[in-house]
Tab-separated table of N, CA and C in Angstrom:
chain	number	residue	atom	x	y	z
A	1	MET	N	52.361	121.703	158.092
A	1	MET	CA	53.573	121.871	157.299
A	1	MET	C	53.263	122.759	156.098
A	2	HIS	N	54.108	123.748	155.883
A	2	HIS	CA	53.944	124.662	154.756
A	2	HIS	C	54.548	124.045	153.492
A	3	ILE	N	53.777	124.000	152.422
A	3	ILE	CA	54.261	123.483	151.147
A	3	ILE	C	54.616	124.684	150.274
A	4	PRO	N	55.893	124.797	149.856
A	4	PRO	CA	56.291	125.947	149.046
A	4	PRO	C	55.587	125.944	147.694
A	5	GLN	N	55.303	127.119	147.200
A	5	GLN	CA	54.700	127.304	145.884
A	5	GLN	C	55.699	128.053	145.013
A	6	THR	N	55.745	127.727	143.750
A	6	THR	CA	56.640	128.387	142.807
A	6	THR	C	55.806	128.973	141.685
A	7	GLU	N	56.011	130.242	141.402
A	7	GLU	CA	55.302	130.893	140.307
A	7	GLU	C	56.151	130.801	139.051
A	8	ILE	N	55.559	130.298	137.983
A	8	ILE	CA	56.227	130.158	136.691
A	8	ILE	C	55.592	131.169	135.736
A	9	ILE	N	56.423	131.972	135.087
A	9	ILE	CA	55.939	132.949	134.113
A	9	ILE	C	56.707	132.732	132.815
A	10	LEU	N	55.981	132.501	131.725
A	10	LEU	CA	56.592	132.399	130.397
A	10	LEU	C	56.294	133.690	129.650
A	11	ARG	N	57.345	134.302	129.094
A	11	ARG	CA	57.183	135.542	128.327
A	11	ARG	C	57.962	135.445	127.025
A	12	HIS	N	57.474	136.181	126.046
A	12	HIS	CA	58.174	136.291	124.771
A	12	HIS	C	57.948	137.694	124.229
A	13	ASP	N	59.038	138.388	123.901
A	13	ASP	CA	58.968	139.763	123.392
A	13	ASP	C	58.110	140.655	124.286
A	14	GLY	N	58.248	140.486	125.600
A	14	GLY	CA	57.531	141.330	126.547
A	14	GLY	C	56.097	140.914	126.826
A	15	ALA	N	55.567	139.965	126.055
A	15	ALA	CA	54.183	139.521	126.257
A	15	ALA	C	54.180	138.291	127.163
A	16	GLU	N	53.298	138.312	128.152
A	16	GLU	CA	53.159	137.160	129.033
A	16	GLU	C	52.331	136.089	128.335
A	17	LEU	N	52.908	134.894	128.205
A	17	LEU	CA	52.232	133.787	127.529
A	17	LEU	C	51.578	132.821	128.506
A	18	ALA	N	52.138	132.707	129.710
A	18	ALA	CA	51.587	131.784	130.712
A	18	ALA	C	52.061	132.209	132.088
A	19	ARG	N	51.185	131.980	133.079
A	19	ARG	CA	51.539	132.225	134.483
A	19	ARG	C	50.804	131.187	135.322
A	20	VAL	N	51.567	130.398	136.076
A	20	VAL	CA	50.978	129.393	136.957
A	20	VAL	C	51.754	129.375	138.271
A	21	THR	N	51.072	129.030	139.347
A	21	THR	CA	51.703	128.845	140.645
A	21	THR	C	51.524	127.383	141.022
A	22	LEU	N	52.644	126.708	141.307
A	22	LEU	CA	52.617	125.256	141.455
A	22	LEU	C	53.328	124.785	142.720
A	23	PRO	N	52.839	123.708	143.329
A	23	PRO	CA	53.552	123.074	144.437
A	23	PRO	C	54.661	122.181	143.872
A	24	PRO	N	55.496	121.602	144.728
A	24	PRO	CA	56.519	120.674	144.238
A	24	PRO	C	55.882	119.560	143.390
A	25	GLY	N	56.589	119.165	142.344
A	25	GLY	CA	56.104	118.111	141.458
A	25	GLY	C	56.781	118.209	140.108
A	26	GLU	N	56.295	117.427	139.147
A	26	GLU	CA	56.823	117.432	137.779
A	26	GLU	C	55.771	118.008	136.859
A	27	TYR	N	56.189	118.933	135.980
A	27	TYR	CA	55.264	119.648	135.111
A	27	TYR	C	55.864	119.771	133.715
A	28	VAL	N	55.051	119.527	132.705
A	28	VAL	CA	55.498	119.652	131.320
A	28	VAL	C	55.126	121.039	130.809
A	29	ILE	N	56.081	121.656	130.097
A	29	ILE	CA	55.890	122.946	129.442
A	29	ILE	C	55.736	122.671	127.956
A	30	GLY	N	54.744	123.275	127.301
A	30	GLY	CA	54.592	123.099	125.866
A	30	GLY	C	53.375	123.813	125.328
A	31	ARG	N	53.098	123.583	124.045
A	31	ARG	CA	51.946	124.248	123.426
A	31	ARG	C	50.694	123.367	123.407
A	32	SER	N	50.809	122.093	123.792
A	32	SER	CA	49.649	121.223	123.868
A	32	SER	C	48.752	121.679	125.014
A	33	ALA	N	47.450	121.646	124.788
A	33	ALA	CA	46.502	122.003	125.845
A	33	ALA	C	46.518	120.982	126.976
A	34	GLU	N	47.157	119.840	126.769
A	34	GLU	CA	47.184	118.772	127.766
A	34	GLU	C	48.356	118.871	128.740
A	35	VAL	N	49.261	119.839	128.568
A	35	VAL	CA	50.394	119.975	129.488
A	35	VAL	C	50.021	120.919	130.631
A	36	GLU	N	50.789	120.848	131.705
A	36	GLU	CA	50.495	121.649	132.885
A	36	GLU	C	50.853	123.123	132.721
A	37	ILE	N	51.913	123.416	131.952
A	37	ILE	CA	52.324	124.799	131.703
A	37	ILE	C	52.196	125.024	130.205
A	38	HIS	N	51.069	125.595	129.807
A	38	HIS	CA	50.679	125.708	128.400
A	38	HIS	C	50.914	127.134	127.896
A	39	ALA	N	51.524	127.246	126.730
A	39	ALA	CA	51.682	128.528	126.046
A	39	ALA	C	51.400	128.306	124.567
A	40	GLU	N	50.469	129.046	124.036
A	40	GLU	CA	50.073	128.920	122.632
A	40	GLU	C	51.042	129.715	121.773
A	41	THR	N	52.089	129.031	121.313
A	41	THR	CA	53.082	129.651	120.440
A	41	THR	C	53.745	128.561	119.601
A	42	PRO	N	53.981	128.815	118.325
A	42	PRO	CA	54.648	127.807	117.487
A	42	PRO	C	56.128	127.624	117.839
A	43	LEU	N	56.663	128.480	118.705
A	43	LEU	CA	58.059	128.352	119.117
A	43	LEU	C	58.288	127.171	120.048
A	44	LEU	N	57.232	126.709	120.701
A	44	LEU	CA	57.329	125.566	121.612
A	44	LEU	C	56.827	124.304	120.937
A	45	SER	N	57.429	123.184	121.289
A	45	SER	CA	56.899	121.888	120.870
A	45	SER	C	55.669	121.582	121.725
A	46	ARG	N	54.890	120.604	121.294
A	46	ARG	CA	53.692	120.242	122.075
A	46	ARG	C	54.071	119.848	123.500
A	47	ARG	N	55.130	119.082	123.646
A	47	ARG	CA	55.698	118.702	124.955
A	47	ARG	C	57.173	119.081	124.887
A	48	HIS	N	57.478	120.296	125.261
A	48	HIS	CA	58.800	120.876	125.025
A	48	HIS	C	59.824	120.474	126.101
A	49	ALA	N	59.473	120.704	127.364
A	49	ALA	CA	60.421	120.458	128.450
A	49	ALA	C	59.666	120.059	129.709
A	50	LYS	N	60.387	119.385	130.605
A	50	LYS	CA	59.795	119.020	131.890
A	50	LYS	C	60.503	119.812	132.989
A	51	LEU	N	59.720	120.458	133.834
A	51	LEU	CA	60.223	121.212	134.968
A	51	LEU	C	59.902	120.416	136.228
A	52	THR	N	60.905	120.151	137.038
A	52	THR	CA	60.714	119.434	138.292
A	52	THR	C	60.972	120.407	139.431
A	53	LEU	N	59.953	120.605	140.254
A	53	LEU	CA	60.050	121.507	141.397
A	53	LEU	C	60.153	120.657	142.649
A	54	GLU	N	61.265	120.781	143.349
A	54	GLU	CA	61.431	120.114	144.633
A	54	GLU	C	61.378	121.196	145.698
A	55	HIS	N	61.380	120.814	146.939
A	55	HIS	CA	61.249	121.806	148.011
A	55	HIS	C	62.344	122.858	147.977
A	56	ASP	N	63.564	122.488	147.609
A	56	ASP	CA	64.658	123.449	147.625
A	56	ASP	C	65.477	123.458	146.331
A	57	GLN	N	65.006	122.762	145.296
A	57	GLN	CA	65.736	122.715	144.028
A	57	GLN	C	64.756	122.675	142.871
A	58	LEU	N	65.237	123.159	141.705
A	58	LEU	CA	64.450	123.098	140.476
A	58	LEU	C	65.317	122.496	139.384
A	59	PHE	N	64.687	121.672	138.533
A	59	PHE	CA	65.402	120.997	137.446
A	59	PHE	C	64.611	121.150	136.155
A	60	ILE	N	65.318	121.130	135.024
A	60	ILE	CA	64.661	121.173	133.718
A	60	ILE	C	65.260	120.085	132.834
A	61	GLN	N	64.422	119.536	131.954
A	61	GLN	CA	64.844	118.501	131.010
A	61	GLN	C	64.143	118.762	129.690
A	62	ASP	N	64.898	118.781	128.600
A	62	ASP	CA	64.293	118.894	127.278
A	62	ASP	C	63.646	117.552	126.928
A	63	LEU	N	62.474	117.595	126.319
A	63	LEU	CA	61.740	116.364	125.977
A	63	LEU	C	61.812	116.055	124.483
A	64	GLY	N	62.966	116.337	123.874
A	64	GLY	CA	63.131	116.081	122.443
A	64	GLY	C	62.459	117.140	121.596
A	65	SER	N	62.412	118.351	122.086
A	65	SER	CA	61.739	119.442	121.373
A	65	SER	C	62.431	119.767	120.055
A	66	SER	N	61.677	120.362	119.151
A	66	SER	CA	62.225	120.735	117.845
A	66	SER	C	63.258	121.846	117.952
A	67	ASN	N	63.004	122.846	118.800
A	67	ASN	CA	63.871	124.024	118.890
A	67	ASN	C	64.843	123.990	120.054
A	68	GLY	N	64.749	122.989	120.905
A	68	GLY	CA	65.707	122.830	121.995
A	68	GLY	C	65.396	123.661	123.227
A	69	THR	N	66.100	123.326	124.290
A	69	THR	CA	66.060	124.032	125.561
A	69	THR	C	67.504	124.372	125.895
A	70	PHE	N	67.745	125.610	126.305
A	70	PHE	CA	69.115	126.080	126.519
A	70	PHE	C	69.241	126.769	127.872
A	71	ILE	N	70.375	126.559	128.538
A	71	ILE	CA	70.717	127.272	129.760
A	71	ILE	C	72.029	127.989	129.495
A	72	ASN	N	72.017	129.310	129.634
A	72	ASN	CA	73.200	130.139	129.355
A	72	ASN	C	73.776	129.830	127.978
A	73	GLY	N	72.894	129.604	127.001
A	73	GLY	CA	73.308	129.354	125.626
A	73	GLY	C	73.723	127.929	125.327
A	74	GLU	N	73.807	127.076	126.332
A	74	GLU	CA	74.218	125.689	126.145
A	74	GLU	C	72.987	124.785	126.088
A	75	PRO	N	72.948	123.836	125.148
A	75	PRO	CA	71.786	122.956	125.063
A	75	PRO	C	71.657	122.053	126.292
A	76	VAL	N	70.419	121.851	126.711
A	76	VAL	CA	70.125	120.938	127.812
A	76	VAL	C	70.025	119.536	127.210
A	77	THR	N	70.931	118.646	127.600
A	77	THR	CA	70.964	117.286	127.048
A	77	THR	C	70.596	116.232	128.083
A	78	GLN	N	70.416	116.660	129.320
A	78	GLN	CA	70.020	115.759	130.406
A	78	GLN	C	69.293	116.590	131.458
A	79	ILE	N	68.773	115.943	132.471
A	79	ILE	CA	68.125	116.679	133.558
A	79	ILE	C	69.173	117.598	134.179
A	80	THR	N	68.854	118.891	134.256
A	80	THR	CA	69.818	119.889	134.705
A	80	THR	C	69.209	120.747	135.798
A	81	GLN	N	69.957	120.956	136.876
A	81	GLN	CA	69.482	121.809	137.961
A	81	GLN	C	69.521	123.268	137.520
A	82	LEU	N	68.473	123.999	137.868
A	82	LEU	CA	68.416	125.425	137.578
A	82	LEU	C	68.943	126.195	138.778
A	83	LEU	N	69.753	127.201	138.499
A	83	LEU	CA	70.332	128.044	139.535
A	83	LEU	C	69.871	129.481	139.312
A	84	PRO	N	69.894	130.303	140.370
A	84	PRO	CA	69.472	131.695	140.213
A	84	PRO	C	70.246	132.421	139.116
A	85	ASN	N	69.531	133.277	138.409
A	85	ASN	CA	70.079	134.186	137.394
A	85	ASN	C	70.658	133.502	136.162
A	86	GLN	N	70.274	132.263	135.905
A	86	GLN	CA	70.675	131.630	134.657
A	86	GLN	C	69.732	132.088	133.550
A	87	GLU	N	70.258	132.154	132.349
A	87	GLU	CA	69.442	132.468	131.176
A	87	GLU	C	68.903	131.160	130.622
A	88	ILE	N	67.585	131.029	130.567
A	88	ILE	CA	66.941	129.813	130.078
A	88	ILE	C	66.168	130.166	128.821
A	89	ARG	N	66.352	129.368	127.777
A	89	ARG	CA	65.635	129.612	126.527
A	89	ARG	C	64.926	128.350	126.096
A	90	LEU	N	63.621	128.470	125.876
A	90	LEU	CA	62.803	127.388	125.327
A	90	LEU	C	62.395	127.823	123.930
A	91	ASP	N	63.364	128.347	123.202
A	91	ASP	CA	63.154	129.074	121.973
A	91	ASP	C	62.226	130.253	122.211
A	92	LEU	N	62.161	130.643	123.450
A	92	LEU	CA	61.617	131.921	123.898
A	92	LEU	C	62.798	132.524	124.650
A	93	THR	N	63.066	133.785	124.516
A	93	THR	CA	64.145	134.358	125.299
A	93	THR	C	63.661	134.382	126.730
A	94	SER	N	64.357	133.680	127.589
A	94	SER	CA	63.841	133.427	128.927
A	94	SER	C	64.907	133.676	129.977
A	95	ARG	N	64.458	134.033	131.152
A	95	ARG	CA	65.370	134.174	132.277
A	95	ARG	C	64.708	133.625	133.521
A	96	TRP	N	65.456	132.848	134.260
A	96	TRP	CA	64.962	132.263	135.497
A	96	TRP	C	65.582	133.039	136.648
A	97	ARG	N	64.752	133.424	137.612
A	97	ARG	CA	65.250	134.182	138.754
A	97	ARG	C	64.568	133.639	140.000
A	98	SER	N	65.305	133.447	141.049
A	98	SER	CA	64.674	132.948	142.269
A	98	SER	C	64.954	133.879	143.432
A	99	THR	N	64.069	133.852	144.412
A	99	THR	CA	64.317	134.521	145.679
A	99	THR	C	64.186	133.480	146.772
A	100	VAL	N	64.770	133.737	147.907
A	100	VAL	CA	64.852	132.729	148.956
A	100	VAL	C	63.484	132.366	149.510
A	101	ASN	N	62.629	133.325	149.815
A	101	ASN	CA	61.372	133.019	150.495
A	101	ASN	C	60.238	132.672	149.537
A	102	ALA	N	59.941	133.530	148.596
A	102	ALA	CA	58.777	133.345	147.745
A	102	ALA	C	59.028	132.373	146.596
A	103	ARG	N	60.273	132.169	146.242
A	103	ARG	CA	60.686	131.265	145.176
A	103	ARG	C	59.972	131.485	143.850
A	104	PRO	N	59.854	132.731	143.370
A	104	PRO	CA	59.266	132.876	142.037
A	104	PRO	C	60.256	132.446	140.966
A	105	VAL	N	59.734	131.959	139.878
A	105	VAL	CA	60.557	131.626	138.710
A	105	VAL	C	59.986	132.428	137.559
A	106	ASN	N	60.828	133.233	136.937
A	106	ASN	CA	60.397	134.026	135.799
A	106	ASN	C	61.124	133.528	134.570
A	107	LEU	N	60.386	133.094	133.595
A	107	LEU	CA	60.965	132.791	132.291
A	107	LEU	C	60.553	133.949	131.410
A	108	ILE	N	61.478	134.886	131.239
A	108	ILE	CA	61.161	136.154	130.572
A	108	ILE	C	61.682	136.137	129.152
């Protein structure tokens, strides 16, 4: 059985801050060295948001971060499904994009 992999890229002002390829599961994004998706920037809380990767769906949840998590400019107040071409901001200007086969996720 093939297990899908999702590539996560965090960028800010054109600079790549983090890049990881992950199987389905739950992953925390933040600036703490103890999280699975780590980016060294004061714009992120230590445990900023949780990303849940399922075989055919992706979800994000803010973990009480100082600067918030936003989808299309709206604050994330509960676990929210991510859809292609939504604008995601973790107080980093971010964009999530998916393709059918490779399933990359770009937070630009």
